């Protein structure tokens, strides 16, 4: 039953790469930034039913990391929208 745990780790790694790339290359494209934010929320939602498989500290780090990603993406989205206003 550890497969969801391993899948979440792999998905997080891919998400982290995509978010970092989006923050570096997609400033000004609020729609694409929002897509990455939505992906981050989906990852956390998909991990939630399996949280009992995660070590407590690791799940907490996942939550904090996703929150940080979404905050950064929201800020980039805001800057993207205000720079075109």
Short mmCIF file of C-alpha atoms in Angstrom, two decimals:
data_model
loop_
_atom_site.label_atom_id
_atom_site.label_comp_id
_atom_site.label_asym_id
_atom_site.label_seq_id
_atom_site.Cartn_x
_atom_site.Cartn_y
_atom_site.Cartn_z
CA UNK A 1 0.00 0.00 0.00
CA UNK A 2 3.04 2.26 -0.12
CA UNK A 3 2.52 2.98 -3.84
CA UNK A 4 0.47 6.18 -3.28
CA UNK A 5 3.27 7.43 -1.01
CA UNK A 6 5.92 6.78 -3.67
CA UNK A 7 3.66 8.23 -6.37
CA UNK A 8 3.21 11.39 -4.32
CA UNK A 9 6.95 11.77 -3.93
CA UNK A 10 7.49 11.42 -7.67
CA UNK A 11 4.61 13.76 -8.47
CA UNK A 12 6.00 16.33 -6.01
CA UNK A 13 9.39 16.23 -7.69
CA UNK A 14 7.83 16.86 -11.10
CA UNK A 15 5.60 19.60 -9.68
CA UNK A 16 8.52 21.34 -7.99
CA UNK A 17 10.43 21.44 -11.28
CA UNK A 18 7.41 22.76 -13.18
CA UNK A 19 6.62 25.42 -10.60
CA UNK A 20 10.22 26.65 -10.52
CA UNK A 21 10.26 26.78 -14.32
CA UNK A 22 6.92 28.61 -14.40
CA UNK A 23 8.13 31.18 -11.87
CA UNK A 24 11.22 31.81 -14.00
CA UNK A 25 9.69 31.77 -17.47
CA UNK A 26 5.96 32.47 -17.27
CA UNK A 27 5.79 35.74 -15.40
CA UNK A 28 3.24 37.74 -17.33
CA UNK A 29 1.16 34.66 -18.20
CA UNK A 30 -1.35 34.52 -15.36
CA UNK A 31 -3.31 31.67 -16.93
CA UNK A 32 -0.30 29.35 -17.03
CA UNK A 33 0.71 30.32 -13.51
CA UNK A 34 -2.81 29.51 -12.31
CA UNK A 35 -2.58 26.10 -13.99
CA UNK A 36 0.55 25.31 -11.99
CA UNK A 37 -1.14 26.52 -8.80
CA UNK A 38 -4.10 24.24 -9.52
CA UNK A 39 -1.72 21.31 -10.06
CA UNK A 40 -0.16 21.98 -6.66
CA UNK A 41 -3.58 21.93 -5.00
CA UNK A 42 -4.47 18.70 -6.82
CA UNK A 43 -1.30 17.01 -5.60
CA UNK A 44 -2.07 17.89 -2.00
CA UNK A 45 -5.67 16.75 -2.42
CA UNK A 46 -4.52 13.43 -3.88
CA UNK A 47 -2.07 12.88 -1.01
CA UNK A 48 -4.65 13.64 1.70
CA UNK A 49 -6.42 10.24 1.69
CA UNK A 50 -3.01 8.56 2.05
CA UNK A 51 -1.54 10.83 4.71
CA UNK A 52 -1.33 7.90 7.14
CA UNK A 53 1.36 6.40 4.85
CA UNK A 54 3.60 9.45 5.24
CA UNK A 55 5.88 10.04 8.19
CA UNK A 56 4.23 12.91 10.08
CA UNK A 57 7.14 15.30 9.50
CA UNK A 58 7.23 14.52 5.78
CA UNK A 59 3.51 15.17 5.33
CA UNK A 60 3.88 18.44 7.20
CA UNK A 61 6.77 19.44 4.91
CA UNK A 62 4.63 18.52 1.89
CA UNK A 63 1.83 20.78 3.14
CA UNK A 64 4.23 23.65 3.86
CA UNK A 65 6.00 23.26 0.53
CA UNK A 66 2.75 23.24 -1.43
CA UNK A 67 1.59 26.31 0.51
CA UNK A 68 4.85 28.07 -0.34
CA UNK A 69 4.53 27.13 -4.02
CA UNK A 70 0.95 28.35 -4.23
CA UNK A 71 1.84 31.59 -2.42
CA UNK A 72 4.68 32.23 -4.88
CA UNK A 73 2.46 31.39 -7.86
CA UNK A 74 -0.31 33.65 -6.54
CA UNK A 75 2.18 36.49 -6.12
CA UNK A 76 3.54 35.93 -9.63
CA UNK A 77 -0.03 35.83 -10.94
CA UNK A 78 -0.80 39.09 -9.18
CA UNK A 79 2.32 40.71 -10.61
CA UNK A 80 1.41 39.37 -14.05
CA UNK A 81 -2.06 40.88 -13.86
CA UNK A 82 -0.92 44.25 -12.49
CA UNK A 83 1.92 44.58 -14.99
CA UNK A 84 -0.60 44.36 -17.84
CA UNK A 85 -3.15 46.70 -16.27
#
